[in-house]
Amino acid sequence: MKKKFNFYSGLLIAAIVFGIGLHMFATGYQMYQGGKAGWEMAQKERQMGIKKHPFESLQRLQRMAPVELMPKGDYLMEMNAGDSIVNLKTGEKMPMMTFMGVVLPEKSSNRMGVLQGIGYLGFALIIIFFVAFIKLVIGVNKGRIFEKSMETQLAWGGWTVFAMYVLGWASTLYTYFLNVQEFEFEVYDLCIVQMPDIALLYSAFGMLMVGQIFKIGRKMKEEQELTI
C-alpha cells in the first residue's frame, strides 16, 4: 500500500513540477523573444545614430498593461471593423478579433509592480504547499496515519491551495478594474477572459475534506482504545 501511495505522490509532484516548469518555460521563451527583438532594435538604432535612454526598455516594460477584450455589437457579428491579419501562405488579408493583448499607455502606473508582488506571494504559497505535502508523505511512510500531524498537513495544503485560487482572482480583478478605470476602446469592451483554474478550488476543498476524514478516523481509533 505504501508503494502505491508513494507512486501516486510521485505522480502528483511530477505533475505539479511539470505544470510550473511549462509555465516558466513559456514565460522564459517570451522574455527571450522580447529581449532578442529589443537587442536587434537597439543594434539598428545604434547603427542609425539614434540615442535613447538606457533604461527605456525597462520603463516600457513597466508601462505594459495586459487587457482582455470582447468585440462590440456589429464588429462581433459582421467583423466589419477593427483588426486584420495576413495569411503568408496565401497572401489573404483576413479580419481578426482580438480577445487578449498588451497595450502601452504613455503614463505608467504601478500595476506591474503589484502583479509582480502577487506573483511572489503565489511562489511562496507553492513552497508552503510542497513542504506540507512532503511532510504528509513522510508521515504516511512512517505509519503516522491517524495522528494530528496528518490533519495539520492536509489543512495547510488545502488552505494554501485555496489561497492560490483567491490570489489568482485578486490578480485578475485588480487588472480588470484598473483597466476599466484607464481604458475605453472603440470596438471592444473590457472583460475577463481567463479566470483562475477552478481545479484549485476542488483540490483545496478535497484536501480539507480528507483532513476531516483523518480526524474522524483518529477519534474513532482513540475511542476504541479507551473501550478496550
Short mmCIF file of C-alpha atoms in Angstrom, two decimals:
data_model
loop_
_atom_site.label_atom_id
_atom_site.label_comp_id
_atom_site.label_asym_id
_atom_site.label_seq_id
_atom_site.Cartn_x
_atom_site.Cartn_y
_atom_site.Cartn_z
CA MET A 1 0.00 0.00 0.00
CA LYS A 2 2.83 2.40 0.84
CA LYS A 3 4.43 1.70 -2.55
CA LYS A 4 1.24 2.70 -4.32
CA PHE A 5 0.88 5.78 -2.13
CA ASN A 6 4.46 6.82 -2.87
CA PHE A 7 3.91 6.16 -6.57
CA TYR A 8 0.82 8.36 -6.69
CA SER A 9 2.56 11.00 -4.58
CA GLY A 10 5.44 10.99 -7.04
CA LEU A 11 2.99 11.40 -9.92
CA LEU A 12 1.35 14.36 -8.19
CA ILE A 13 4.70 16.05 -7.54
CA ALA A 14 5.77 15.36 -11.13
CA ALA A 15 2.53 16.87 -12.44
CA ILE A 16 2.96 20.00 -10.31
CA VAL A 17 6.62 20.38 -11.31
CA PHE A 18 5.70 19.81 -14.96
CA GLY A 19 2.96 22.47 -14.80
CA ILE A 20 5.23 25.01 -13.10
CA GLY A 21 8.10 24.15 -15.45
CA LEU A 22 5.86 24.54 -18.50
CA HIS A 23 4.70 27.94 -17.30
CA MET A 24 8.27 29.02 -16.55
CA PHE A 25 9.43 27.81 -19.98
CA ALA A 26 6.66 29.74 -21.74
CA THR A 27 7.47 32.88 -19.73
CA GLY A 28 11.19 32.45 -20.34
CA TYR A 29 10.67 31.94 -24.06
CA GLN A 30 8.55 35.09 -24.28
CA MET A 31 11.21 37.03 -22.37
CA TYR A 32 13.89 35.63 -24.69
CA GLN A 33 11.93 36.64 -27.80
CA GLY A 34 11.27 40.08 -26.37
CA GLY A 35 14.91 40.52 -25.36
CA LYS A 36 16.11 39.35 -28.77
CA ALA A 37 13.78 41.76 -30.57
CA GLY A 38 14.85 44.59 -28.25
CA TRP A 39 18.54 43.82 -28.83
CA GLU A 40 18.11 43.76 -32.61
CA MET A 41 16.21 47.04 -32.49
CA ALA A 42 18.89 48.61 -30.29
CA GLN A 43 21.56 47.46 -32.77
CA LYS A 44 19.71 49.06 -35.68
CA GLU A 45 19.18 52.30 -33.76
CA ARG A 46 22.87 52.40 -32.82
CA GLN A 47 23.84 51.97 -36.46
CA MET A 48 21.47 54.78 -37.40
CA GLY A 49 22.89 57.02 -34.66
CA ILE A 50 19.67 57.13 -32.65
CA LYS A 51 20.30 57.62 -28.93
CA LYS A 52 17.77 56.58 -26.32
CA HIS A 53 17.60 56.50 -22.55
CA PRO A 54 19.49 53.40 -21.27
CA PHE A 55 16.52 52.30 -19.16
CA GLU A 56 13.88 52.93 -21.81
CA SER A 57 13.20 49.21 -22.33
CA LEU A 58 12.68 48.73 -18.59
CA GLN A 59 10.37 51.75 -18.49
CA ARG A 60 8.41 50.33 -21.41
CA LEU A 61 8.08 47.03 -19.56
CA GLN A 62 6.66 48.86 -16.54
CA ARG A 63 4.08 50.56 -18.79
CA MET A 64 2.76 47.28 -20.17
CA ALA A 65 -0.90 46.73 -19.40
CA PRO A 66 -2.50 43.34 -20.19
CA VAL A 67 -6.07 43.67 -21.44
CA GLU A 68 -8.82 41.11 -22.09
CA LEU A 69 -11.41 42.17 -24.66
CA MET A 70 -14.79 41.29 -26.12
CA PRO A 71 -15.72 42.75 -29.56
CA LYS A 72 -18.74 45.05 -29.56
CA GLY A 73 -22.02 44.59 -31.47
CA ASP A 74 -21.51 44.86 -35.24
CA TYR A 75 -17.84 44.01 -35.01
CA LEU A 76 -18.66 40.78 -33.20
CA MET A 77 -21.38 39.77 -35.68
CA GLU A 78 -20.02 41.05 -39.00
CA MET A 79 -16.33 41.72 -38.35
CA ASN A 80 -16.61 44.87 -40.47
CA ALA A 81 -14.15 46.96 -38.45
CA GLY A 82 -11.07 46.72 -36.31
CA ASP A 83 -8.09 44.43 -36.77
CA SER A 84 -6.83 42.27 -39.61
CA ILE A 85 -4.06 39.77 -40.17
CA VAL A 86 -2.27 38.46 -43.28
CA ASN A 87 -2.00 34.73 -44.01
CA LEU A 88 1.53 34.48 -45.50
CA LYS A 89 0.74 31.10 -47.06
CA THR A 90 -2.00 32.55 -49.27
CA GLY A 91 -1.40 36.30 -49.05
CA GLU A 92 -5.01 36.74 -47.89
CA LYS A 93 -5.74 39.62 -45.53
CA MET A 94 -8.38 38.46 -43.08
CA PRO A 95 -10.43 40.25 -40.41
CA MET A 96 -9.33 39.28 -36.92
CA MET A 97 -10.90 39.52 -33.48
CA THR A 98 -8.56 40.24 -30.57
CA PHE A 99 -9.50 38.78 -27.20
CA MET A 100 -6.24 39.33 -25.32
CA GLY A 101 -3.40 41.78 -25.74
CA VAL A 102 -0.92 44.16 -24.17
CA VAL A 103 -1.14 47.94 -24.54
CA LEU A 104 1.50 50.56 -23.73
CA PRO A 105 -0.09 53.73 -22.36
CA GLU A 106 2.03 56.87 -22.17
CA LYS A 107 1.51 57.29 -18.44
CA SER A 108 2.96 54.49 -16.36
CA SER A 109 1.03 53.01 -13.44
CA ASN A 110 2.47 50.73 -10.79
CA ARG A 111 0.39 47.77 -11.96
CA MET A 112 3.38 45.63 -12.98
CA GLY A 113 4.93 46.09 -9.54
CA VAL A 114 1.68 44.98 -7.87
CA LEU A 115 1.34 41.98 -10.21
CA GLN A 116 4.96 41.00 -9.53
CA GLY A 117 4.24 41.20 -5.80
CA ILE A 118 1.23 38.91 -6.25
CA GLY A 119 3.46 36.55 -8.23
CA TYR A 120 5.98 36.40 -5.36
CA LEU A 121 3.16 35.60 -2.92
CA GLY A 122 2.00 32.82 -5.24
CA PHE A 123 5.53 31.38 -5.34
CA ALA A 124 5.68 31.45 -1.52
CA LEU A 125 2.36 29.56 -1.36
CA ILE A 126 3.72 26.90 -3.72
CA ILE A 127 6.71 26.39 -1.40
CA ILE A 128 4.41 26.09 1.65
CA PHE A 129 2.28 23.53 -0.21
CA PHE A 130 5.33 21.45 -1.15
CA VAL A 131 6.60 21.48 2.45
CA ALA A 132 3.20 20.34 3.77
CA PHE A 133 2.90 17.67 1.07
CA ILE A 134 6.40 16.27 1.67
CA LYS A 135 5.72 16.12 5.43
CA LEU A 136 2.47 14.30 4.65
CA VAL A 137 4.27 11.70 2.51
CA ILE A 138 6.96 11.20 5.19
CA GLY A 139 4.26 10.81 7.87
CA VAL A 140 2.43 8.11 5.87
CA ASN A 141 5.67 6.22 5.25
CA LYS A 142 6.43 6.28 8.98
CA GLY A 143 2.98 4.94 9.81
CA ARG A 144 1.71 8.13 11.44
CA ILE A 145 -1.59 8.00 9.57
CA PHE A 146 -4.08 8.63 12.37
CA GLU A 147 -2.13 11.38 14.10
CA LYS A 148 -2.97 15.04 14.44
CA SER A 149 0.09 15.98 12.37
CA MET A 150 -1.54 14.42 9.30
CA GLU A 151 -4.63 16.56 9.75
CA THR A 152 -2.41 19.63 10.15
CA GLN A 153 -0.50 18.96 6.92
CA LEU A 154 -3.71 18.35 4.99
CA ALA A 155 -5.18 21.56 6.40
CA TRP A 156 -2.05 23.52 5.45
CA GLY A 157 -2.14 22.03 1.96
CA GLY A 158 -5.86 22.70 1.49
CA TRP A 159 -5.81 26.27 2.75
CA THR A 160 -2.65 27.00 0.74
CA VAL A 161 -4.26 25.82 -2.48
CA PHE A 162 -7.38 27.83 -1.61
CA ALA A 163 -5.15 30.90 -1.07
CA MET A 164 -3.63 30.31 -4.54
CA TYR A 165 -7.14 30.37 -6.04
CA VAL A 166 -8.05 33.57 -4.16
CA LEU A 167 -4.73 35.15 -5.18
CA GLY A 168 -5.50 34.31 -8.80
CA TRP A 169 -8.81 36.17 -8.52
CA ALA A 170 -7.08 39.08 -6.79
CA SER A 171 -4.70 39.42 -9.74
CA THR A 172 -7.49 39.03 -12.30
CA LEU A 173 -9.88 41.52 -10.66
CA TYR A 174 -7.10 44.04 -9.94
CA THR A 175 -6.12 44.03 -13.61
CA TYR A 176 -9.74 44.24 -14.80
CA PHE A 177 -10.85 47.13 -12.57
CA LEU A 178 -7.65 49.06 -13.27
CA ASN A 179 -8.24 48.60 -16.99
CA VAL A 180 -11.83 49.84 -16.61
CA GLN A 181 -10.51 53.00 -14.92
CA GLU A 182 -7.80 53.66 -17.50
CA PHE A 183 -9.17 52.47 -20.88
CA GLU A 184 -12.18 52.60 -23.16
CA PHE A 185 -11.85 51.21 -26.70
CA GLU A 186 -13.87 51.92 -29.80
CA VAL A 187 -14.85 48.41 -30.93
CA TYR A 188 -14.01 46.42 -27.81
CA ASP A 189 -15.46 46.04 -24.33
CA LEU A 190 -13.16 45.20 -21.46
CA CYS A 191 -13.97 41.84 -19.90
CA ILE A 192 -12.49 38.87 -18.06
CA VAL A 193 -11.49 36.08 -20.45
CA GLN A 194 -9.12 33.98 -18.37
CA MET A 195 -10.20 33.01 -14.87
CA PRO A 196 -8.28 31.16 -12.13
CA ASP A 197 -8.35 27.39 -12.58
CA ILE A 198 -11.42 26.03 -10.79
CA ALA A 199 -9.50 22.77 -10.24
CA LEU A 200 -7.57 24.60 -7.49
CA LEU A 201 -10.83 25.11 -5.61
CA TYR A 202 -11.80 21.44 -5.97
CA SER A 203 -8.34 20.37 -4.79
CA ALA A 204 -8.44 22.72 -1.79
CA PHE A 205 -11.82 21.54 -0.53
CA GLY A 206 -10.88 17.93 -1.31
CA MET A 207 -7.77 18.13 0.88
CA LEU A 208 -9.71 19.80 3.68
CA MET A 209 -12.38 17.09 3.46
CA VAL A 210 -9.76 14.31 3.55
CA GLY A 211 -8.24 16.02 6.61
CA GLN A 212 -11.60 15.79 8.36
CA ILE A 213 -11.90 12.12 7.41
CA PHE A 214 -8.50 11.53 9.00
CA LYS A 215 -9.68 13.40 12.09
CA ILE A 216 -12.82 11.26 12.37
CA GLY A 217 -10.69 8.13 11.93
CA ARG A 218 -8.27 9.28 14.65
CA LYS A 219 -11.11 9.94 17.11
CA MET A 220 -12.73 6.58 16.35
CA LYS A 221 -9.36 4.89 16.96
CA GLU A 222 -8.95 6.74 20.28
CA GLU A 223 -12.48 5.73 21.37
CA GLN A 224 -11.83 2.08 20.50
CA GLU A 225 -8.58 2.14 22.51
CA LEU A 226 -10.42 3.63 25.51
CA THR A 227 -13.17 0.98 25.22
CA ILE A 228 -10.62 -1.80 25.16
#
